Amino acid sequence: MRIIKTKTYEEMSAIAAGIIGGQVLLKPNCVLGLATGSSPIGAYKDLVKSYEDGILDFSEVRTVNLDEYCGLDDTNPNSYRYFMNHNFFDHINIDKYRTYVPNGLATDWKTECDNYDKLIRALGGIDLQLLGIGFNGHIGFNEPSDHFELETRRVALTESTMKANSRFFPNGGMPTHALTMGFKSILSAKKILLIAGPEKFDIVQKALKGPVTPEVPASILQLHDNVSVVYTADRDI
Ligand code: GLP
């Protein structure tokens, strides 16, 4: 595991964008696993800049996102599909048909989730998976549990996640459920890149240095052989 400490959000974003951009340069038709949240926004901005500068070409890249809220459509600014279009896809030369986000409106969510795992396999797996981390150690929406959940599935959000994310829903309407990629697809990624800001220091430390336990879902990353962690803090993990 490579653990890189940075002083600022900008530095963390630049390093993350460098790793993702390097993947695209090395394999122009790579499959990128992407994440939402405030942590990756800076990296997406830097990648857009590299595209505008003519350094990166996304025309052959395929992307799969980690998760989506149930019940929100792509015109809802809080949906993760909207987030991805708005922060990244609308600004680069990627064909949206090659970008996949679980469909939060699916009524047959079991089929939607099974098909999502099949899709990832059909794409040949994920080359590089970008991850953020929740305050409770969740990855995507894989919440703390008594076992590691492997499949993509519909989950009930925990109270702590609802509390953490309700800031994005000032007028209410915070979804109670989401579809999330499970650990089988996440860990099948050839490379994993976790990014975290200073407010996540304690949970990142617990996940990387504590016991591997489903109580801290991100701790499972200790079992993957190609993980880079880029975090912002003034002390070492
Ligand atoms: C949400 C997402 C996670 C993300 C987390 C952290 O809950 N489902 O995938 O990692 O937020 O977000 P932030 O980067 O805003 O702290």
mmCIF file of C-alpha atoms and ligand atoms in Angstrom:
data_model
loop_
_atom_site.group_PDB
_atom_site.id
_atom_site.type_symbol
_atom_site.label_atom_id
_atom_site.label_comp_id
_atom_site.label_asym_id
_atom_site.label_seq_id
_atom_site.Cartn_x
_atom_site.Cartn_y
_atom_site.Cartn_z
ATOM 1 C CA MET A 1 0.000 0.000 0.000
ATOM 2 C CA ARG A 2 1.343 3.419 -0.926
ATOM 3 C CA ILE A 3 0.312 6.125 1.513
ATOM 4 C CA ILE A 4 0.890 9.704 0.448
ATOM 5 C CA LYS A 5 0.347 12.625 2.786
ATOM 6 C CA THR A 6 -0.408 16.042 1.298
ATOM 7 C CA LYS A 7 -0.639 19.467 2.883
ATOM 8 C CA THR A 8 -3.612 20.769 0.952
ATOM 9 C CA TYR A 9 -6.735 19.673 -0.875
ATOM 10 C CA GLU A 10 -5.232 21.063 -4.076
ATOM 11 C CA GLU A 11 -2.112 18.951 -3.690
ATOM 12 C CA MET A 12 -4.205 15.838 -2.970
ATOM 13 C CA SER A 13 -6.347 16.557 -6.033
ATOM 14 C CA ALA A 14 -3.313 17.085 -8.282
ATOM 15 C CA ILE A 15 -1.737 13.783 -7.203
ATOM 16 C CA ALA A 16 -5.029 11.909 -7.632
ATOM 17 C CA ALA A 17 -5.541 13.464 -11.070
ATOM 18 C CA GLY A 18 -1.971 12.505 -11.958
ATOM 19 C CA ILE A 19 -2.617 8.865 -11.067
ATOM 20 C CA ILE A 20 -5.927 8.774 -12.960
ATOM 21 C CA GLY A 21 -4.488 10.678 -15.926
ATOM 22 C CA GLY A 22 -1.512 8.296 -15.986
ATOM 23 C CA GLN A 23 -3.941 5.381 -16.234
ATOM 24 C CA VAL A 24 -5.701 6.998 -19.197
ATOM 25 C CA LEU A 25 -2.390 7.684 -20.963
ATOM 26 C CA LEU A 26 -1.161 4.131 -20.413
ATOM 27 C CA LYS A 27 -4.427 2.500 -21.486
ATOM 28 C CA PRO A 28 -6.655 4.856 -23.508
ATOM 29 C CA ASN A 29 -9.598 2.432 -23.404
ATOM 30 C CA CYS A 30 -9.323 1.779 -19.675
ATOM 31 C CA VAL A 31 -12.245 1.283 -17.314
ATOM 32 C CA LEU A 32 -12.250 3.873 -14.549
ATOM 33 C CA GLY A 33 -14.281 3.267 -11.412
ATOM 34 C CA LEU A 34 -15.414 6.682 -10.227
ATOM 35 C CA ALA A 35 -16.724 8.204 -7.016
ATOM 36 C CA THR A 36 -18.789 11.194 -5.962
ATOM 37 C CA GLY A 37 -18.607 13.438 -2.896
ATOM 38 C CA SER A 38 -16.595 16.569 -2.179
ATOM 39 C CA SER A 39 -13.240 14.739 -2.078
ATOM 40 C CA PRO A 40 -12.896 13.981 -5.830
ATOM 41 C CA ILE A 41 -14.184 17.311 -7.198
ATOM 42 C CA GLY A 42 -10.699 18.870 -7.328
ATOM 43 C CA ALA A 43 -9.245 15.839 -9.089
ATOM 44 C CA TYR A 44 -12.023 15.979 -11.686
ATOM 45 C CA LYS A 45 -11.267 19.687 -12.237
ATOM 46 C CA ASP A 46 -7.584 18.909 -12.800
ATOM 47 C CA LEU A 47 -8.448 16.115 -15.230
ATOM 48 C CA VAL A 48 -10.722 18.491 -17.161
ATOM 49 C CA LYS A 49 -7.812 20.958 -17.336
ATOM 50 C CA SER A 50 -5.511 18.244 -18.714
ATOM 51 C CA TYR A 51 -8.149 17.442 -21.324
ATOM 52 C CA GLU A 52 -8.454 21.128 -22.267
ATOM 53 C CA ASP A 53 -4.668 21.358 -22.507
ATOM 54 C CA GLY A 54 -4.699 18.491 -24.983
ATOM 55 C CA ILE A 55 -2.856 16.099 -22.664
ATOM 56 C CA LEU A 56 -5.676 13.633 -22.019
ATOM 57 C CA ASP A 57 -8.112 12.007 -24.418
ATOM 58 C CA PHE A 58 -11.173 10.315 -22.907
ATOM 59 C CA SER A 59 -12.783 9.227 -26.173
ATOM 60 C CA GLU A 60 -12.199 5.525 -25.525
ATOM 61 C CA VAL A 61 -12.474 5.528 -21.728
ATOM 62 C CA ARG A 62 -15.337 3.677 -20.033
ATOM 63 C CA THR A 63 -16.454 4.567 -16.517
ATOM 64 C CA VAL A 64 -18.497 2.855 -13.819
ATOM 65 C CA ASN A 65 -19.638 4.730 -10.749
ATOM 66 C CA LEU A 66 -19.837 3.301 -7.281
ATOM 67 C CA ASP A 67 -23.327 4.235 -6.268
ATOM 68 C CA GLU A 68 -26.552 6.188 -6.745
ATOM 69 C CA TYR A 69 -29.396 7.327 -4.511
ATOM 70 C CA CYS A 70 -32.697 5.548 -5.004
ATOM 71 C CA GLY A 71 -35.490 7.695 -6.337
ATOM 72 C CA LEU A 72 -33.439 10.550 -7.834
ATOM 73 C CA ASP A 73 -33.343 11.047 -11.593
ATOM 74 C CA ASP A 74 -30.489 12.483 -13.636
ATOM 75 C CA THR A 75 -31.967 16.005 -13.615
ATOM 76 C CA ASN A 76 -31.911 16.109 -9.816
ATOM 77 C CA PRO A 77 -28.770 18.018 -8.738
ATOM 78 C CA ASN A 78 -28.353 15.621 -5.819
ATOM 79 C CA SER A 79 -28.256 12.531 -7.984
ATOM 80 C CA TYR A 80 -24.835 11.088 -8.562
ATOM 81 C CA ARG A 81 -25.488 10.914 -12.320
ATOM 82 C CA TYR A 82 -26.050 14.689 -12.295
ATOM 83 C CA PHE A 83 -22.930 15.147 -10.156
ATOM 84 C CA MET A 84 -20.776 13.181 -12.596
ATOM 85 C CA ASN A 85 -22.134 14.956 -15.677
ATOM 86 C CA HIS A 86 -21.818 18.358 -14.059
ATOM 87 C CA ASN A 87 -18.355 17.915 -12.482
ATOM 88 C CA PHE A 88 -16.681 15.785 -15.101
ATOM 89 C CA PHE A 89 -18.370 14.184 -18.113
ATOM 90 C CA ASP A 90 -19.857 17.385 -19.574
ATOM 91 C CA HIS A 91 -16.382 18.904 -19.768
ATOM 92 C CA ILE A 92 -14.381 16.120 -21.424
ATOM 93 C CA ASN A 93 -14.641 14.186 -24.684
ATOM 94 C CA ILE A 94 -16.315 11.119 -23.257
ATOM 95 C CA ASP A 95 -19.332 9.505 -24.862
ATOM 96 C CA LYS A 96 -21.986 9.385 -22.095
ATOM 97 C CA TYR A 97 -23.045 5.978 -23.375
ATOM 98 C CA ARG A 98 -19.728 4.700 -22.081
ATOM 99 C CA THR A 99 -20.353 6.126 -18.598
ATOM 100 C CA TYR A 100 -22.322 3.963 -16.219
ATOM 101 C CA VAL A 101 -24.011 4.934 -12.964
ATOM 102 C CA PRO A 102 -26.509 2.582 -11.279
ATOM 103 C CA ASN A 103 -30.067 3.587 -12.165
ATOM 104 C CA GLY A 104 -31.599 4.859 -8.942
ATOM 105 C CA LEU A 105 -35.047 4.892 -10.529
ATOM 106 C CA ALA A 106 -35.045 1.170 -11.301
ATOM 107 C CA THR A 107 -38.086 -0.468 -9.745
ATOM 108 C CA ASP A 108 -36.649 -3.926 -10.322
ATOM 109 C CA TRP A 109 -33.543 -2.996 -8.391
ATOM 110 C CA LYS A 110 -32.408 -6.607 -7.996
ATOM 111 C CA THR A 111 -32.092 -6.996 -11.777
ATOM 112 C CA GLU A 112 -30.501 -3.547 -12.048
ATOM 113 C CA CYS A 113 -27.852 -4.513 -9.476
ATOM 114 C CA ASP A 114 -27.181 -7.964 -10.961
ATOM 115 C CA ASN A 115 -26.814 -6.377 -14.388
ATOM 116 C CA TYR A 116 -24.401 -3.794 -12.990
ATOM 117 C CA ASP A 117 -22.023 -6.509 -11.760
ATOM 118 C CA LYS A 118 -22.413 -8.303 -15.109
ATOM 119 C CA LEU A 119 -21.667 -5.077 -16.940
ATOM 120 C CA ILE A 120 -18.432 -4.583 -14.976
ATOM 121 C CA ARG A 121 -17.363 -8.115 -15.855
ATOM 122 C CA ALA A 122 -18.308 -7.570 -19.518
ATOM 123 C CA LEU A 123 -16.170 -4.429 -19.605
ATOM 124 C CA GLY A 124 -13.235 -6.595 -18.523
ATOM 125 C CA GLY A 125 -13.177 -5.345 -14.935
ATOM 126 C CA ILE A 126 -12.072 -2.034 -13.503
ATOM 127 C CA ASP A 127 -8.518 -0.849 -14.183
ATOM 128 C CA LEU A 128 -8.462 1.890 -11.559
ATOM 129 C CA GLN A 129 -11.084 2.487 -8.882
ATOM 130 C CA LEU A 130 -11.227 5.905 -7.231
ATOM 131 C CA LEU A 131 -12.720 5.915 -3.723
ATOM 132 C CA GLY A 132 -13.715 8.384 -1.064
ATOM 133 C CA ILE A 133 -14.536 7.280 2.463
ATOM 134 C CA GLY A 134 -17.476 8.049 4.728
ATOM 135 C CA PHE A 135 -17.074 9.133 8.361
ATOM 136 C CA ASN A 136 -18.201 5.663 9.389
ATOM 137 C CA GLY A 137 -15.702 4.011 7.051
ATOM 138 C CA HIS A 138 -18.158 3.314 4.269
ATOM 139 C CA ILE A 139 -16.967 2.836 0.711
ATOM 140 C CA GLY A 140 -19.584 3.702 -1.875
ATOM 141 C CA PHE A 141 -22.615 3.022 0.308
ATOM 142 C CA ASN A 142 -21.241 -0.165 1.846
ATOM 143 C CA GLU A 143 -22.176 0.676 5.395
ATOM 144 C CA PRO A 144 -20.711 -0.892 8.565
ATOM 145 C CA SER A 145 -22.127 -4.379 9.023
ATOM 146 C CA ASP A 146 -21.387 -7.754 10.549
ATOM 147 C CA HIS A 147 -20.168 -9.073 7.203
ATOM 148 C CA PHE A 148 -18.626 -7.689 4.027
ATOM 149 C CA GLU A 149 -21.274 -7.368 1.343
ATOM 150 C CA LEU A 150 -19.985 -8.631 -1.977
ATOM 151 C CA GLU A 151 -22.666 -7.927 -4.547
ATOM 152 C CA THR A 152 -24.041 -4.710 -5.975
ATOM 153 C CA ARG A 153 -27.337 -4.195 -4.185
ATOM 154 C CA ARG A 154 -29.901 -1.843 -2.691
ATOM 155 C CA VAL A 155 -29.021 -0.660 0.805
ATOM 156 C CA ALA A 156 -30.729 1.264 3.566
ATOM 157 C CA LEU A 157 -28.543 4.229 4.526
ATOM 158 C CA THR A 158 -27.449 4.347 8.144
ATOM 159 C CA GLU A 159 -28.492 7.209 10.369
ATOM 160 C CA SER A 160 -24.925 8.554 10.472
ATOM 161 C CA THR A 161 -24.694 8.632 6.669
ATOM 162 C CA MET A 162 -28.089 10.293 6.405
ATOM 163 C CA LYS A 163 -26.931 12.879 8.919
ATOM 164 C CA ALA A 164 -23.610 13.447 7.099
ATOM 165 C CA ASN A 165 -25.210 13.775 3.670
ATOM 166 C CA SER A 166 -28.350 15.673 4.660
ATOM 167 C CA ARG A 167 -26.368 18.918 4.231
ATOM 168 C CA PHE A 168 -26.888 18.433 0.493
ATOM 169 C CA PHE A 169 -30.673 18.322 1.002
ATOM 170 C CA PRO A 170 -31.423 21.588 2.842
ATOM 171 C CA ASN A 171 -35.076 21.388 1.783
ATOM 172 C CA GLY A 172 -35.482 17.791 2.876
ATOM 173 C CA GLY A 173 -36.033 14.809 0.597
ATOM 174 C CA MET A 174 -32.852 12.969 1.583
ATOM 175 C CA PRO A 175 -33.216 9.468 0.125
ATOM 176 C CA THR A 176 -33.261 6.612 2.597
ATOM 177 C CA HIS A 177 -31.872 4.014 0.189
ATOM 178 C CA ALA A 178 -29.180 3.724 -2.446
ATOM 179 C CA LEU A 179 -27.744 1.260 -4.917
ATOM 180 C CA THR A 180 -24.095 0.508 -4.305
ATOM 181 C CA MET A 181 -21.392 -1.546 -5.911
ATOM 182 C CA GLY A 182 -20.372 -4.365 -3.566
ATOM 183 C CA PHE A 183 -16.876 -5.359 -2.535
ATOM 184 C CA LYS A 184 -16.505 -8.065 -5.154
ATOM 185 C CA SER A 185 -16.477 -5.541 -7.980
ATOM 186 C CA ILE A 186 -14.554 -2.928 -5.982
ATOM 187 C CA LEU A 187 -11.780 -5.315 -4.967
ATOM 188 C CA SER A 188 -11.576 -6.826 -8.441
ATOM 189 C CA ALA A 189 -10.203 -3.468 -9.633
ATOM 190 C CA LYS A 190 -6.563 -3.830 -10.667
ATOM 191 C CA LYS A 191 -5.650 -0.633 -8.825
ATOM 192 C CA ILE A 192 -7.418 1.328 -6.109
ATOM 193 C CA LEU A 193 -6.943 4.984 -5.226
ATOM 194 C CA LEU A 194 -8.447 6.256 -1.964
ATOM 195 C CA ILE A 195 -8.524 9.986 -1.284
ATOM 196 C CA ALA A 196 -9.483 11.656 1.980
ATOM 197 C CA GLY A 197 -9.472 15.117 3.513
ATOM 198 C CA PRO A 198 -8.274 16.076 7.018
ATOM 199 C CA GLU A 199 -11.717 15.547 8.560
ATOM 200 C CA LYS A 200 -11.387 11.835 7.679
ATOM 201 C CA PHE A 201 -8.008 11.343 9.385
ATOM 202 C CA ASP A 202 -9.292 9.195 12.259
ATOM 203 C CA ILE A 203 -11.380 6.875 10.130
ATOM 204 C CA VAL A 204 -8.637 6.502 7.499
ATOM 205 C CA GLN A 205 -6.182 5.583 10.235
ATOM 206 C CA LYS A 206 -8.623 3.053 11.662
ATOM 207 C CA ALA A 207 -9.275 1.577 8.217
ATOM 208 C CA LEU A 208 -5.624 1.244 7.241
ATOM 209 C CA LYS A 209 -3.985 0.397 10.552
ATOM 210 C CA GLY A 210 -6.768 -1.257 12.548
ATOM 211 C CA PRO A 211 -8.170 -4.761 12.198
ATOM 212 C CA VAL A 212 -9.884 -5.793 8.974
ATOM 213 C CA THR A 213 -13.524 -5.824 9.978
ATOM 214 C CA PRO A 214 -16.876 -5.184 8.288
ATOM 215 C CA GLU A 215 -17.534 -2.724 11.147
ATOM 216 C CA VAL A 216 -15.072 -0.500 9.251
ATOM 217 C CA PRO A 217 -15.842 -1.404 5.637
ATOM 218 C CA ALA A 218 -12.802 0.419 4.168
ATOM 219 C CA SER A 219 -10.505 -1.812 6.227
ATOM 220 C CA ILE A 220 -10.986 -4.497 3.567
ATOM 221 C CA LEU A 221 -8.671 -2.432 1.343
ATOM 222 C CA GLN A 222 -5.778 -3.814 3.417
ATOM 223 C CA LEU A 223 -6.327 -7.093 1.571
ATOM 224 C CA HIS A 224 -5.880 -5.595 -1.913
ATOM 225 C CA ASP A 225 -2.376 -5.649 -3.340
ATOM 226 C CA ASN A 226 -2.418 -2.367 -5.249
ATOM 227 C CA VAL A 227 -3.858 0.446 -3.173
ATOM 228 C CA SER A 228 -2.697 4.064 -3.113
ATOM 229 C CA VAL A 229 -4.012 6.368 -0.426
ATOM 230 C CA VAL A 230 -3.653 10.123 -0.804
ATOM 231 C CA TYR A 231 -4.775 12.039 2.258
ATOM 232 C CA THR A 232 -4.516 15.600 3.511
ATOM 233 C CA ALA A 233 -3.348 16.104 7.084
ATOM 234 C CA ASP A 234 -0.534 17.533 9.144
ATOM 235 C CA ARG A 235 0.380 14.201 10.765
ATOM 236 C CA ASP A 236 1.291 10.747 9.568
ATOM 237 C CA ILE A 237 -1.122 7.850 9.541
HETATM 238 C C1 GLP B 1 -20.989 9.561 -0.012
HETATM 239 C C2 GLP B 1 -20.632 8.559 -1.094
HETATM 240 C C3 GLP B 1 -19.284 7.929 -0.843
HETATM 241 C C4 GLP B 1 -18.263 9.000 -0.530
HETATM 242 C C5 GLP B 1 -18.669 9.730 0.731
HETATM 243 C C6 GLP B 1 -17.659 10.751 1.183
HETATM 244 O O1 GLP B 1 -21.576 8.985 1.100
HETATM 245 N N1 GLP B 1 -21.583 7.534 -1.215
HETATM 246 O O2 GLP B 1 -18.897 7.171 -1.966
HETATM 247 O O3 GLP B 1 -17.000 8.437 -0.380
HETATM 248 O O4 GLP B 1 -19.903 10.360 0.432
HETATM 249 O O5 GLP B 1 -17.933 11.963 0.634
HETATM 250 P P1 GLP B 1 -17.053 13.246 0.780
HETATM 251 O O6 GLP B 1 -15.948 13.089 -0.196
HETATM 252 O O7 GLP B 1 -17.974 14.377 0.418
HETATM 253 O O8 GLP B 1 -16.590 13.336 2.174
#
